[in-house]
Every structure is written in structure tokens, then in C-alpha cells.
Amino acid sequence: MTPQNPPASFYRTTEGLGLWEHRGKVAAVGVGHSPTARRWDGTPETCVGAWSILALRRAIADAGVSPNQIDGLVLDPVTTTGAYWPEGVPVPMDVVNAFHPTSDPLDGIAKLSAEWILQNMPELTNIQFVMYGPRCMSHAIVVAAQAVGEGLTHTCLVLKSWHNFEGRYYQGGANAQDTIDGTSAISRLWGTPASYGTALQFAEYCRKYGKTHDMMAPFISNSRRNGLLFPEGYWAQHRPEPLTTEDYLAARWIAKPANLFDNDIPIMVSAAYLFTTPERAKDMQQKPVYILNHTSSRATPRSLTPTLEEVEAETAKTGRKLYEGAGITAADLSFENMYDGFTLFHQFHLEGLGYRGIKCGEALDFYQTDISIEGPNPVSPSGGNIGSGRSRFWMHTDCIQQLQGRAGARQVTGVTPEIAVSGGPMPLGGNFTVWSATPD
Amino acid sequence: MSAATTVRLTHAQKGSYIVILISFDIDGTLEVGDPPGVLTMAMVKRVQKQGCWIGSCSDRPISAQRAIWAQHNISIDFAVGKLMLPDVKAKFVADMYYHIGDREDLDRKYALDAGFEFLWPHEAIVHPWFL
Amino acid sequence: MAKQGVVPDALTQPFWDAANEGRLVIQHCRACNRLQHPPAPTCQQCGSRDHLGWQEMSGRGTIYNYGVVYDCPIRLLQQDQPFNVAVIMLDEDPGIQMYSHLPGTPVDQVPVGARVEVIFEATANGQKVPEWRVVGESL
């Protein structure tokens, strides 16, 4: 079965669309995670394909369905943004042949096709719909939600996986060469690391509103604290280290004003969800969490990198679109779980949402108040990528688990978990979801 | 007071001796790092017993660095983030300053910039202090 | 600073040729009279392909923002870190940005809002690239 690419009609990218036509008619009913690791150890049991299968099977079991009830699969075929199979290094055929391979030997090792998944999960006998939701789980969720809403699939697995190899992220490849092509050079010749653009926006923000980098410390500490309460996460599993204010302020710069702990740590991990219709959800094991709306940002900067003005405009627009389609206001949010892969843009998401009435320039002050899971204004209760490593899906899992009452030690207690938002990655360019404990 | 100070005082009573400060990167350098390095905690204890100031200069959070040393019952003189070797040099008066690490850009470059001598782990491990 | 050698491609050849001649050109759409940078196969506003050309700039601008790179992904530049990377906005259109290492400006002492002028420096393979220096500062 050839995976489809999502049509443009799947995405809610503009204002004025009114309520999402499938509001409350798509439910998340199962969650499955693989273990985490810092890097692949080279064995078949832990390759990205194997852990994808594990996450999918756990989601299926969590929902309490049999595999033949599942008729849809949405996944991201790309499993990295910065760790590539080294040129010239032979692909380990013992790993390739430990599975039913596709024609691409890196499938299941450094990428992931639907074909590879379906060949290696024979229990999925009834898949009728396969689509890619590229780049991250936020995107896959939007695609799956729309597909279920439109009746293209009634019980759909949603998968996002990450691999990581030896060596440093983003090093090697074109960055290690003595030359660079002319088009890439326009933006890459000056050697900016991935967090540079966000660092620039933050620098402008601090100048404009009279804030300082130090004010980020409570957000960092809070995020890592929450992450250490996330047993599926990397830090909880491997290095249960809090991040204190001293730790944060002593960290070296990467692209000043972004320091080491403003950046997430690449890891290996997979997560899968099971989406279905509310009618089917009644017979499943977990309390359904309903999707009230999804929205997408397809904004691009005018030139090389987004300005603060562009970021503030787009995040505000995202907030308006989210509320319009869900039929809610900012006051209805129990908590927020927006993306934090670079910590320095989380506040733009918060301000765009108008979370707890925050306006532009106020988020860093808000961080100095009680933003804990026990308080009235939880910020990033998942802990995000800072709390659990680079996955771009802790925020989604947490929304589902919080609204199901299954977040364990991380369960918010200062608010009643009823409605939440999650999504990313960037302020410009991302996909966002409104989740609810009830369908209306 | 750290064990190093006690030893130094003892040595001072015997006359002058060279005060050495050794800074350790963790990941890729020490056995407890990720990836593990070749220098063992027993080796670190050995240099400390010889009167060296010791500590870590790592990307690990400072609180985590302290926890690692405490787990191995090693009382350190400093734990700092990368780029903080100048602060270490300003605070500790030694005759020789060494940093041991596994990265050219982070360990060697910044060690030399701070006026430290630099040793790769494989060089350090055969150094007389550790033997 | 030893930048990677630039190998022009079809899309950006005019930009790099002009740099070798000491001229700064930016892609321009004649249909909607709009500059765009980075260059693209079509106009980002009207979608035109046939009306895209190149317009010469005055080489004057202002420092809009900057960061300091301490951990650079590009091997050739790692020996020079930390270094400034500033964002320059052009006089002709403040929406057009260019990056610069700001030769002559001390690290982390970038005067945001200062006036700059373009200069051209050779990369590792001799291809010149536009750089910027603060007006009044000498190299």
C-alpha cells in the first residue's frame, strides 16, 4: 500500500474557518512508548524500527483493542533532524536482515517507511489507510485527527520515532566539508547553530521588554522537575538530575543568549497513539481524550530568520485559530503543553495563547510565579524536551495522560484537567492540537 | 576542608613543593562519563592523595557533577561548567594547572585559552600522577 | 575567519558573481517590485518565475540583531569560536536580512542599531562573500 501525502485540505492554516467540523469526534484512546537511549547501541532489538514496533504494540494494548481492529496508520518517515548514517560506513546487514527489510537497507535503522512497519507487524491485517505526517508528532496528530474525522480511517495508529547515532548532532556531512553550495551558503556560511534563530528572537525580546536571560531559570528547573516525574522520559530513566538555577546560569553558551540547557538533548525513542471515533472508544480500555481542534502554522519569515514581530504575530494568530476552531477561549485552558525544544521560544507560545491573560513581554515575569503542577498555572507539566529529551511528543502524551487522570506523579493538582493545548515545533511553522476530557 | 588541603599543609611542613591543580572533564574522560573514558575514579583519588587540587569542568549540571563525586566519596575543590576555567584559575593559586578532556573545541581550546596545560585522556592515563 | 569555499549553483550564480566583482545584488521580482533574500526559484509573494531578476544594492545597512556563536556546527569555523553573527537589514528594504561576522567588531560588543557598509571577503576557495563592517571602524 503506497502511503498518501496529506492533501492541503487537511490543514487549518487560516483564521475564519469557524468550528472544526470534526470537533469532539476524534478520540485518543491508547498511548505506547518505547524505552529511551542516548544513542543506538547497534543491536536489532533497539533500532528505531524495533522500538517503533514496540511503541505501536504498547499503544494497541493500552487501548485494549485487537490489532485487526486497526485500519489506519499515520507516521513520520523521517526519524532525525541531525544524525545521519555516516557516509562510507556499511549498513549492518545483520540488523537489516533481523527484520523483513524493504529495498532501502537504512529503513528501520535511520528512517522508517510505512512499508517497513507493515512488513514487520503481521498482526496489522486490516490496514486500509496509510498516510505520512512528516517532521514530528504534532504533524502526524493533525493528519490522523483529520483522517479519522473524515472517515478515512476509524481506528488509526499515530507514530513518531527518533534515532540517534554516535557523534555530535548536526556535525559531519555538509558541515564538515571545505565547500558549500551557493544556495545553502546564503544562510549557512556564517556557522549558526540550530538555536541561533531563537536566540536572536529572545535577544530582541529582552531588549524590547527589558528582560534578562536569567529569568528563564524557573522555567528550566520546573521543566526538568516535571520531566523527572515522567517515567517514559530519558532523564528519569538514565540520569535523574535536577537542573537548579546555579546549573542553568553556569551552563556554557551555544549561541548566546541560548545556552546549553536552552537546547534539548537528542535521544532515541518512539511513541504511538491510537485514535478512534467516540462510538468505538466506548468499548476501549482507557478514558477517551477528545480532540476539539487542530491548527497549523505555515508562516515563513520575510528573510533569513524570523523577527520578534513576525513571531509575536504568528503565535497570536495560532492562539486565535486554536480557540476559534475549538469554540473556547484562553480562560478555558486547564494547562498548556507547548513545545520547548529551544526553551527560549516557549514564552512566545504562551504569550500567543494569552495563557492566564499573559500579554507580550510578560511571560518571563510569569515564570517567576508558581508554574508548578501543584499550582493554579501549570506551565509545561510534561516537562517537554528539557524534562525528558528530544522527542517533540512528551507534550502530547502528557495532555492525553493528564486528561485521562493517568499522569501519575506528574498529575496536575492545582487545576482540574479538562482542556489543554500542545504543539510545535516552531512559532512559525508548526501544528497544534486542543485536547479535551469531554467531547463538547 | 578537602583532603587535598590536608595533604598540602602536610607537605608544606616538609618544605616547599609544587602545587598542582587538575580539572577533569567527565563525559568521554572519566569512567563514569557518557561515553565512559579511561580515567578511573581510583586514579583521581590517587592524585588527590598526592596533594593536587582536583575538580571537574563539564557540561554536566554543576549539581550533578557534585553528586557524581559524592557518590564516589571524593571531596572536590571545584565543579564548574565549561568555559569557567578562568574562574578556577583566579580562585586557586597553583604552580601548574591542567585540564584533561576529550574534545578539541571544548576542552583543549578553552583550557589553553585559560592558561591551563591540556592533556588528552590517553596522555593523562600514563602520567606519573595516576600510576 | 576561514569560511567554507562557496560553489555557486544556478540559482545563486548571479549573487556570487556580483560578489566577486565587489557588488551586492539581491533577487528582485519585477512583477510585484519586491526584493527577496534568500533567493528562490519563484517570487515568494506572487509566485512568478519569469519576472525574477537581480537588483544592485547600495551596500548600506543597519545592525538589526546579533548572537554570539560558541558552538558552531561547521568544522572550518570552530577554531574561531566564539564569534559574532549579526543580522543586517538593508537600507533599500529593512525586511531584507543578511548575516555577518562583523569583521573588526569585538566579540559580544555588537552595537545594535549601528550603521554598516558592505565589504567583500574571500572564502576558502577564493569565492568572495558579502560581509559588513560598522561604519567608522577599521579592520
XYZ file of C-alpha atoms in Angstrom:
710
model
C 0.000 0.000 0.000
C 1.526 3.301 -1.026
C 1.318 5.904 1.691
C -0.514 9.050 0.743
C 0.717 12.524 1.397
C -1.775 14.669 3.232
C -3.785 16.942 0.967
C -3.710 20.680 1.610
C -7.347 20.474 2.686
C -6.280 18.595 5.824
C -4.718 21.652 7.357
C -6.444 24.505 9.130
C -3.993 27.274 8.412
C -6.167 30.366 8.281
C -8.476 32.254 10.557
C -12.184 32.486 9.886
C -12.797 28.766 9.452
C -15.176 28.556 12.385
C -15.555 25.453 14.499
C -13.620 22.412 13.355
C -16.165 20.252 11.594
C -14.973 17.157 13.495
C -14.780 18.824 16.874
C -15.153 16.204 19.584
C -15.459 13.397 17.048
C -11.919 12.073 17.288
C -10.590 10.493 20.455
C -7.168 9.390 21.666
C -7.555 6.073 23.433
C -4.146 4.463 23.602
C -0.584 5.526 24.356
C 2.581 3.497 23.896
C 6.225 4.417 24.402
C 9.466 2.628 23.778
C 12.366 2.868 26.201
C 14.817 5.713 25.653
C 18.516 5.693 24.924
C 21.082 8.354 24.243
C 22.349 6.590 21.140
C 21.730 3.386 19.236
C 23.808 0.501 20.554
C 23.869 -1.227 17.170
C 21.614 -4.146 18.035
C 18.483 -5.178 16.151
C 16.457 -5.093 19.354
C 16.957 -1.371 19.832
C 16.994 0.036 16.325
C 14.451 2.688 15.512
C 12.308 0.140 13.709
C 12.221 -2.253 16.639
C 11.315 0.468 19.080
C 8.645 1.752 16.741
C 7.035 -1.667 16.714
C 7.258 -1.794 20.489
C 5.582 1.589 20.896
C 2.835 0.641 18.439
C 2.128 -2.641 20.211
C 2.022 -0.894 23.550
C -0.454 1.653 22.246
C -2.627 -1.143 20.909
C -2.504 -2.997 24.219
C -3.129 0.203 26.140
C -6.292 0.814 24.152
C -7.390 -2.757 24.709
C -8.075 -3.475 21.049
C -7.033 -6.340 18.854
C -4.677 -5.468 16.016
C -7.176 -6.416 13.344
C -9.478 -3.642 14.548
C -6.920 -1.118 13.342
C -7.430 0.171 9.838
C -5.124 3.190 9.654
C -1.529 4.208 10.173
C -0.031 7.690 10.165
C 3.670 8.137 10.754
C 6.637 10.351 10.109
C 9.100 8.546 7.856
C 11.966 10.806 8.901
C 13.495 9.826 12.219
C 16.096 12.528 12.759
C 16.931 16.140 12.125
C 20.653 15.896 12.671
C 22.030 12.338 12.966
C 22.731 10.655 9.644
C 24.220 7.327 8.725
C 27.925 8.025 8.210
C 28.986 8.091 4.602
C 31.050 5.116 3.614
C 30.136 3.057 6.651
C 28.463 -0.213 5.682
C 24.950 -0.711 6.916
C 24.921 -3.638 9.367
C 23.185 -6.341 7.406
C 22.679 -8.470 10.491
C 20.348 -5.748 11.719
C 18.698 -5.275 8.331
C 18.086 -8.996 7.988
C 16.813 -9.395 11.522
C 13.627 -7.919 10.076
C 11.714 -8.129 6.842
C 13.592 -5.407 5.006
C 12.466 -3.035 2.312
C 14.626 -2.106 -0.652
C 16.335 0.575 1.450
C 18.765 -1.003 3.920
C 18.547 2.040 6.186
C 14.814 1.541 6.601
C 14.274 0.688 10.239
C 17.727 1.998 11.138
C 17.925 5.623 10.023
C 14.459 6.151 8.591
C 11.092 4.460 8.757
C 8.649 3.679 5.998
C 5.098 2.504 6.409
C 6.069 -0.458 4.267
C 8.752 -1.485 6.772
C 6.313 -1.207 9.660
C 3.600 -3.218 7.956
C 6.027 -5.912 6.809
C 7.240 -6.321 10.352
C 3.900 -6.160 12.113
C 1.971 -9.024 10.510
C -0.745 -8.647 13.092
C -1.899 -5.457 11.382
C -4.023 -7.340 8.887
C -6.648 -4.717 8.236
C -4.769 -1.527 7.376
C -6.700 0.329 4.662
C -5.326 3.813 5.123
C -1.693 4.904 5.355
C -0.503 8.478 5.328
C 2.644 10.340 6.267
C 2.606 13.177 8.774
C 6.152 14.393 8.388
C 8.560 16.171 10.660
C 7.115 15.441 14.060
C 4.295 14.008 16.114
C 2.450 17.330 16.086
C 2.060 16.947 12.361
C 1.167 13.254 12.499
C -1.533 14.019 15.071
C -3.132 16.639 12.832
C -3.124 14.267 9.869
C -4.542 11.370 11.870
C -7.190 13.522 13.529
C -8.384 14.877 10.232
C -8.326 11.440 8.640
C -10.435 9.899 11.416
C -12.749 12.890 11.346
C -13.296 12.490 7.615
C -13.954 8.787 7.980
C -10.885 7.761 6.004
C -9.893 5.556 8.929
C -11.844 4.691 12.059
C -9.077 3.282 14.283
C -5.733 4.782 13.493
C -2.241 4.380 14.875
C -0.123 7.517 15.028
C 3.634 7.031 15.264
C 6.715 9.179 15.700
C 10.195 7.735 16.180
C 13.671 9.113 16.623
C 17.055 7.529 16.111
C 20.413 8.833 17.272
C 23.908 7.644 16.457
C 27.441 8.107 17.727
C 28.927 11.505 17.184
C 27.641 15.008 17.589
C 24.304 16.168 16.264
C 24.466 18.394 13.177
C 28.173 17.766 12.841
C 29.522 15.944 9.852
C 28.051 15.831 6.393
C 27.942 19.204 4.665
C 29.119 20.971 7.802
C 32.400 19.092 7.752
C 33.190 19.889 4.133
C 35.580 22.560 2.888
C 32.999 23.817 0.406
C 29.298 24.543 0.402
C 26.845 25.016 -2.436
C 25.774 28.523 -3.297
C 22.177 28.258 -2.171
C 22.995 26.740 1.208
C 25.763 29.264 1.724
C 23.348 32.190 1.732
C 22.141 31.199 5.182
C 24.622 28.613 6.445
C 28.009 30.074 5.643
C 28.193 32.001 8.916
C 28.056 28.882 11.080
C 24.938 29.443 13.084
C 23.845 26.530 15.280
C 20.240 25.390 15.340
C 19.260 27.560 18.305
C 20.637 30.756 16.753
C 17.359 31.995 15.268
C 15.500 31.528 18.519
C 18.375 33.145 20.402
C 18.030 36.199 18.180
C 14.302 36.468 18.843
C 14.940 36.155 22.550
C 17.657 38.806 22.451
C 15.293 41.184 20.717
C 12.560 40.321 23.203
C 14.840 41.102 26.147
C 15.861 44.437 24.654
C 12.292 45.373 23.830
C 10.746 44.410 27.162
C 13.689 44.923 29.495
C 14.101 41.261 30.474
C 17.146 39.058 31.066
C 18.190 35.513 30.279
C 18.447 34.706 33.993
C 14.665 34.983 34.193
C 14.403 31.712 32.297
C 15.802 29.724 35.239
C 12.484 28.862 36.934
C 11.070 27.554 33.663
C 14.107 25.312 33.191
C 14.005 23.977 36.737
C 10.257 23.415 36.526
C 10.548 21.593 33.225
C 13.273 19.268 34.423
C 11.375 18.631 37.648
C 8.314 17.615 35.676
C 10.411 15.537 33.324
C 11.881 13.585 36.197
C 8.282 12.638 37.035
C 7.839 11.251 33.518
C 8.943 7.615 33.776
C 8.905 7.227 29.992
C 11.462 10.011 29.619
C 15.213 9.928 29.103
C 16.353 11.861 32.142
C 14.127 9.920 34.516
C 15.379 6.648 33.082
C 19.083 7.342 32.759
C 20.218 10.468 34.545
C 17.743 11.718 37.119
C 19.450 15.078 37.567
C 17.529 18.178 38.533
C 18.502 21.469 36.930
C 18.990 24.158 39.525
C 19.261 27.866 38.905
C 23.008 27.612 39.512
C 23.254 24.810 36.962
C 21.385 26.811 34.367
C 23.262 30.042 34.859
C 26.635 28.268 34.797
C 25.959 26.486 31.518
C 28.060 27.465 28.562
C 26.665 29.404 25.674
C 25.807 27.726 22.414
C 24.550 30.788 20.542
C 24.405 33.491 23.157
C 21.838 34.162 24.589
C 20.952 30.473 24.154
C 22.978 28.270 26.473
C 23.472 24.512 26.678
C 20.325 23.891 28.724
C 18.208 26.007 26.417
C 18.788 23.210 23.926
C 17.338 19.724 24.207
C 19.373 16.504 24.125
C 18.947 14.180 21.128
C 17.825 10.690 22.088
C 16.355 7.509 20.666
C 12.705 6.949 21.445
C 9.369 6.081 19.828
C 5.808 6.905 20.761
C 2.497 5.826 19.354
C -1.099 6.802 19.956
C -4.341 5.192 18.919
C -7.077 7.490 17.649
C -10.633 6.406 17.017
C -14.219 7.599 16.916
C -16.103 8.323 20.140
C -18.521 5.488 19.370
C -15.728 2.936 19.161
C -13.920 4.476 22.095
C -16.738 3.398 24.411
C -15.600 -0.215 24.064
C -11.949 0.516 24.634
C -9.919 0.318 27.761
C -8.910 3.902 28.506
C -10.900 7.026 29.018
C -11.052 8.779 25.659
C -9.472 12.206 25.240
C -11.214 14.207 22.564
C -9.686 16.497 20.006
C -11.593 19.746 19.798
C -9.464 21.324 17.103
C -6.166 21.337 15.326
C -4.451 24.172 13.550
C -1.314 24.643 11.523
C 1.102 27.475 11.007
C 2.636 27.695 7.582
C 4.112 31.156 8.024
C 7.585 31.792 6.733
C 9.850 34.676 7.618
C 10.272 37.533 5.194
C 14.001 36.937 5.018
C 16.677 34.766 6.603
C 15.292 34.448 10.118
C 12.032 35.369 11.840
C 11.934 38.671 13.632
C 10.296 39.112 17.004
C 7.467 40.951 15.303
C 6.835 38.023 12.983
C 6.961 35.553 15.886
C 4.545 37.530 18.016
C 2.141 37.979 15.144
C 2.153 34.307 14.220
C 1.843 32.912 17.728
C -1.070 35.250 18.392
C -2.678 34.038 15.196
C -2.143 30.426 16.278
C -3.849 31.181 19.554
C -6.818 32.763 17.809
C -7.116 29.836 15.368
C -6.939 27.274 18.161
C -9.695 28.950 20.142
C -11.886 29.669 17.140
C -11.874 26.096 15.913
C -12.335 24.606 19.368
C -15.022 27.056 20.402
C -13.126 28.050 23.543
C -11.173 30.961 24.928
C -7.856 31.198 26.728
C -9.739 31.135 30.004
C -10.845 27.567 29.248
C -7.322 26.176 29.254
C -6.526 23.993 32.253
C -2.862 23.957 31.317
C -0.604 24.283 28.301
C 1.996 21.953 26.854
C 3.523 23.906 24.013
C 6.842 22.916 22.576
C 10.121 23.743 24.283
C 12.857 22.226 22.117
C 14.541 25.558 22.424
C 13.398 26.843 25.769
C 13.670 30.423 24.633
C 10.605 30.247 22.405
C 8.213 28.633 24.859
C 7.246 32.054 26.130
C 6.243 33.141 22.634
C 3.793 30.264 22.520
C 2.491 31.206 25.984
C 2.028 34.834 25.030
C 0.415 33.900 21.734
C -2.088 31.771 23.624
C -2.699 34.558 26.084
C -2.325 31.837 28.694
C -3.670 33.087 32.008
C -4.032 36.502 30.418
C -0.326 36.921 29.673
C 0.448 39.623 27.139
C 3.559 40.123 25.037
C 6.526 40.827 27.260
C 5.003 39.284 30.378
C 5.888 35.592 30.153
C 9.272 35.794 31.835
C 7.681 37.579 34.777
C 5.065 34.827 34.791
C 7.839 32.255 35.105
C 8.787 33.816 38.444
C 5.382 32.863 39.865
C 4.050 29.405 40.746
C 4.119 27.494 37.448
C 4.283 24.083 39.084
C 1.950 21.170 38.536
C 0.604 21.753 42.025
C -0.267 25.363 41.371
C -3.040 27.212 39.603
C -0.994 27.996 36.481
C 0.872 24.889 35.354
C 3.420 25.593 32.641
C 4.631 22.656 30.587
C 3.510 19.945 33.024
C 5.019 17.391 30.664
C 8.436 18.912 31.226
C 8.800 18.841 27.477
C 12.070 18.100 25.775
C 14.008 19.771 28.565
C 12.415 17.395 31.002
C 12.681 14.185 29.033
C 14.879 14.557 25.972
C 14.289 15.380 22.362
C 11.100 13.728 21.173
C 8.643 16.520 20.391
C 5.872 14.332 21.801
C 6.112 14.394 25.610
C 3.734 17.358 25.434
C 1.109 15.335 23.578
C 1.432 12.235 25.742
C 1.116 14.378 28.815
C -2.023 16.095 27.566
C -3.635 12.724 26.963
C -2.487 11.268 30.268
C -3.416 14.347 32.294
C -6.920 14.438 30.869
C -7.274 10.716 31.495
C -6.032 11.124 35.067
C -3.088 8.850 34.274
C -0.173 11.242 34.619
C 0.939 9.645 37.880
C 3.263 11.774 39.982
C 3.057 14.439 37.311
C -0.741 14.803 37.534
C -1.719 18.440 37.865
C -3.405 19.038 41.183
C -3.846 22.786 41.261
C -6.299 22.729 38.359
C -8.918 20.298 37.117
C -7.566 18.883 33.857
C -10.295 19.498 31.321
C -8.869 21.258 28.267
C -5.264 21.595 27.134
C -3.198 22.556 24.117
C 0.017 21.125 22.750
C 2.041 21.544 19.614
C 5.014 22.901 17.782
C 7.725 22.920 16.931
C 8.380 26.495 15.955
C 6.438 29.691 16.476
C 6.474 29.967 12.702
C 5.655 26.614 11.199
C 4.044 24.016 13.393
C 0.937 22.054 14.179
C -1.163 22.399 17.279
C -3.978 20.473 18.962
C -6.671 21.229 21.517
C -7.483 18.256 23.736
C -10.491 17.835 25.991
C -11.701 15.423 28.633
C -15.190 15.722 27.158
C -16.345 15.921 23.538
C -18.062 19.283 23.974
C 38.332 21.203 54.202
C 39.136 18.873 51.384
C 41.570 16.018 51.617
C 43.878 17.896 49.252
C 44.207 20.801 51.650
C 45.136 18.496 54.483
C 47.820 16.863 52.393
C 49.114 20.206 51.133
C 49.568 21.508 54.596
C 51.412 18.366 55.469
C 53.698 18.814 52.525
C 54.239 22.457 53.397
C 55.569 21.355 56.726
C 58.162 19.327 54.922
C 59.237 22.261 52.818
C 58.196 23.707 49.513
C 56.535 21.566 46.893
C 54.746 22.194 43.640
C 51.006 22.799 43.885
C 49.132 21.222 41.017
C 45.501 21.720 40.065
C 43.842 19.157 37.824
C 40.489 19.738 36.168
C 38.632 16.750 34.763
C 36.078 16.695 32.015
C 33.577 13.916 32.712
C 31.929 12.529 29.580
C 34.495 10.811 27.417
C 37.188 11.320 30.044
C 36.206 9.657 33.309
C 34.967 6.094 33.646
C 31.658 7.419 34.985
C 31.055 9.539 31.884
C 28.816 9.012 28.884
C 30.596 7.741 26.925
C 32.885 6.342 29.581
C 36.501 7.495 29.494
C 39.717 5.792 30.506
C 40.425 7.622 33.735
C 39.088 5.810 36.759
C 37.869 7.313 39.986
C 40.629 5.387 41.744
C 43.130 7.324 39.647
C 41.503 10.571 40.659
C 41.753 9.597 44.301
C 45.398 8.809 43.773
C 46.229 12.306 42.507
C 44.206 13.837 45.268
C 46.213 11.930 47.852
C 49.332 13.417 46.334
C 48.080 16.866 47.254
C 46.594 18.082 43.976
C 43.618 20.397 43.842
C 41.016 18.487 41.883
C 37.637 19.136 40.393
C 35.515 18.832 37.290
C 34.824 21.102 34.363
C 31.973 19.548 32.439
C 28.762 20.085 30.541
C 27.042 18.136 33.279
C 24.997 20.367 35.560
C 27.136 21.526 38.467
C 24.788 19.902 40.951
C 25.105 16.649 39.017
C 28.892 16.919 38.998
C 28.924 17.284 42.763
C 26.600 14.298 43.083
C 28.904 12.131 40.979
C 31.914 12.936 43.124
C 29.940 12.426 46.314
C 28.791 9.013 45.095
C 32.442 8.020 44.859
C 33.404 9.591 48.174
C 35.690 12.119 46.565
C 35.731 15.565 48.059
C 36.465 18.010 45.261
C 37.753 21.528 45.301
C 35.615 22.815 42.453
C 32.884 21.877 39.995
C 32.315 24.242 37.120
C 30.718 24.486 33.731
C 32.703 24.549 30.547
C 34.215 27.973 29.887
C 34.685 28.552 33.618
C 38.346 27.525 33.844
C 39.401 31.184 34.108
C 37.327 31.380 37.283
C 39.063 28.297 38.614
C 42.475 29.786 37.889
C 41.507 33.000 39.600
C 40.314 31.224 42.715
C 43.039 28.636 43.210
C 46.699 29.569 43.447
C 48.691 26.707 41.990
C 52.011 26.271 40.298
C 50.570 24.190 37.472
C 47.054 23.982 36.072
C 45.936 21.029 33.978
C 42.701 20.221 32.256
C 42.036 16.720 30.979
C 39.323 16.287 28.367
C 38.346 14.617 25.123
C 37.148 17.463 22.903
C 39.324 19.691 20.797
C 36.831 22.535 20.628
C 35.559 22.487 24.185
C 38.330 21.016 26.278
C 41.636 21.741 24.598
C 40.777 25.140 23.165
C 39.288 26.593 26.306
C 41.927 25.034 28.539
C 44.692 26.684 26.565
C 42.751 29.946 26.384
C 42.529 29.897 30.185
C 46.239 29.315 30.579
C 45.920 25.658 31.524
C 48.070 22.846 30.241
C 45.959 20.345 28.367
C 46.087 16.549 28.349
C 44.023 14.132 26.326
C 42.739 11.233 28.456
C 45.102 8.789 26.799
C 48.014 11.110 27.632
C 46.883 11.650 31.190
C 46.476 7.982 31.950
C 50.185 7.314 31.560
C 51.164 10.357 33.560
C 53.107 9.560 36.725
C 50.479 11.109 38.978
C 47.990 8.420 38.042
C 50.291 5.475 38.180
C 37.814 33.754 9.582
C 38.115 30.885 7.117
C 34.651 30.357 5.705
C 33.823 27.284 3.624
C 34.510 27.758 -0.047
C 31.302 28.654 -1.887
C 30.458 26.748 -5.044
C 27.778 28.779 -6.846
C 24.778 26.972 -8.264
C 22.408 28.006 -10.986
C 20.000 29.811 -8.679
C 22.597 31.892 -6.880
C 25.282 32.315 -9.574
C 24.426 35.995 -10.166
C 24.734 36.745 -6.456
C 28.161 35.171 -6.181
C 29.394 36.596 -9.484
C 28.463 40.061 -8.288
C 30.276 39.438 -5.005
C 33.425 38.618 -6.913
C 33.029 41.989 -8.630
C 32.523 43.793 -5.339
C 28.807 44.357 -5.892
C 25.895 43.382 -3.705
C 22.822 42.210 -5.556
C 19.551 40.940 -4.182
C 16.891 38.983 -6.028
C 14.054 41.183 -7.214
C 10.640 40.494 -8.685
C 9.715 42.974 -11.379
C 6.065 41.974 -11.273
C 5.472 42.990 -7.676
C 8.569 45.165 -7.216
C 9.701 43.193 -4.237
C 13.131 42.145 -3.027
C 13.643 38.706 -1.587
C 16.527 37.073 0.208
C 17.390 34.180 0.345
C 16.975 33.726 -3.384
C 14.296 31.331 -4.533
C 13.138 29.853 -7.839
C 9.888 31.828 -7.656
C 8.746 35.058 -6.104
C 7.565 34.331 -2.597
C 4.767 36.870 -2.980
C 3.329 36.442 -6.459
C 4.784 33.102 -7.460
C 6.330 34.452 -10.628
C 9.362 32.736 -12.032
C 9.835 34.771 -15.181
C 9.923 38.187 -13.550
C 12.742 37.410 -11.144
C 15.994 39.253 -11.627
C 18.702 40.864 -9.581
C 18.978 44.417 -8.335
C 22.129 46.096 -7.143
C 22.102 47.452 -3.602
C 23.851 50.438 -2.131
C 25.768 48.259 0.286
C 24.471 50.211 3.273
C 22.524 48.853 6.165
C 21.925 48.720 9.886
C 22.647 46.085 12.516
C 19.269 44.662 13.490
C 20.271 41.995 15.974
C 23.106 39.608 16.810
C 24.111 36.453 18.598
C 27.483 35.081 19.622
C 28.282 31.577 18.402
C 30.191 29.477 20.895
C 29.421 26.041 19.490
C 29.488 26.078 15.727
C 28.429 23.090 13.609
C 30.754 23.985 10.748
C 34.191 22.441 11.178
C 36.146 25.198 9.460
C 34.776 27.877 11.748
C 35.237 26.060 15.036
C 38.734 27.341 15.552
C 37.413 30.908 15.550
C 34.654 30.491 18.085
C 33.288 32.416 19.831
C 32.363 34.839 17.094
C 29.633 37.335 16.307
C 26.877 36.605 13.843
C 24.885 39.735 13.250
C 21.748 40.273 11.236
C 21.981 43.232 8.904
C 18.938 44.903 7.417
C 19.424 46.711 4.139
C 18.695 50.374 3.591
C 16.703 49.558 0.472
C 14.335 47.281 2.403
C 14.603 46.657 6.157
C 12.811 43.368 5.629
C 15.833 42.013 3.784
C 18.376 40.470 6.141
C 21.927 39.347 5.651
C 24.257 37.623 8.082
C 27.673 38.929 9.002
C 30.604 38.069 11.232
C 31.175 41.817 11.542
C 34.919 41.802 10.968
C 36.576 44.342 13.209
C 33.895 44.304 15.888
C 34.935 42.660 19.162
C 33.063 39.555 20.192
C 29.823 40.306 22.023
C 30.290 44.039 21.644
C 27.982 44.462 18.710
C 26.321 47.879 18.527
C 22.724 47.040 17.649
C 21.349 49.824 15.524
C 24.738 50.903 14.203
C 25.247 51.709 10.544
C 27.215 49.237 8.447
C 28.660 49.047 4.961
C 29.311 46.021 2.828
C 32.784 44.674 2.177
C 33.761 41.543 0.304
C 35.954 38.798 1.692
C 37.318 35.682 0.093
C 36.158 32.281 1.266
C 38.332 29.169 1.327
C 38.133 28.643 -2.444
C 38.537 32.298 -3.364
C 34.838 32.979 -3.943
C 34.021 36.316 -2.348
C 31.177 36.787 0.057
C 29.494 39.978 1.274
C 30.493 40.879 4.786
C 29.702 44.000 6.753
C 31.640 46.352 8.934
C 30.483 49.056 11.251
C 30.864 52.427 9.611
C 33.742 54.227 11.200
C 35.522 51.060 12.402
C 38.678 49.969 10.648
C 39.733 46.326 10.282
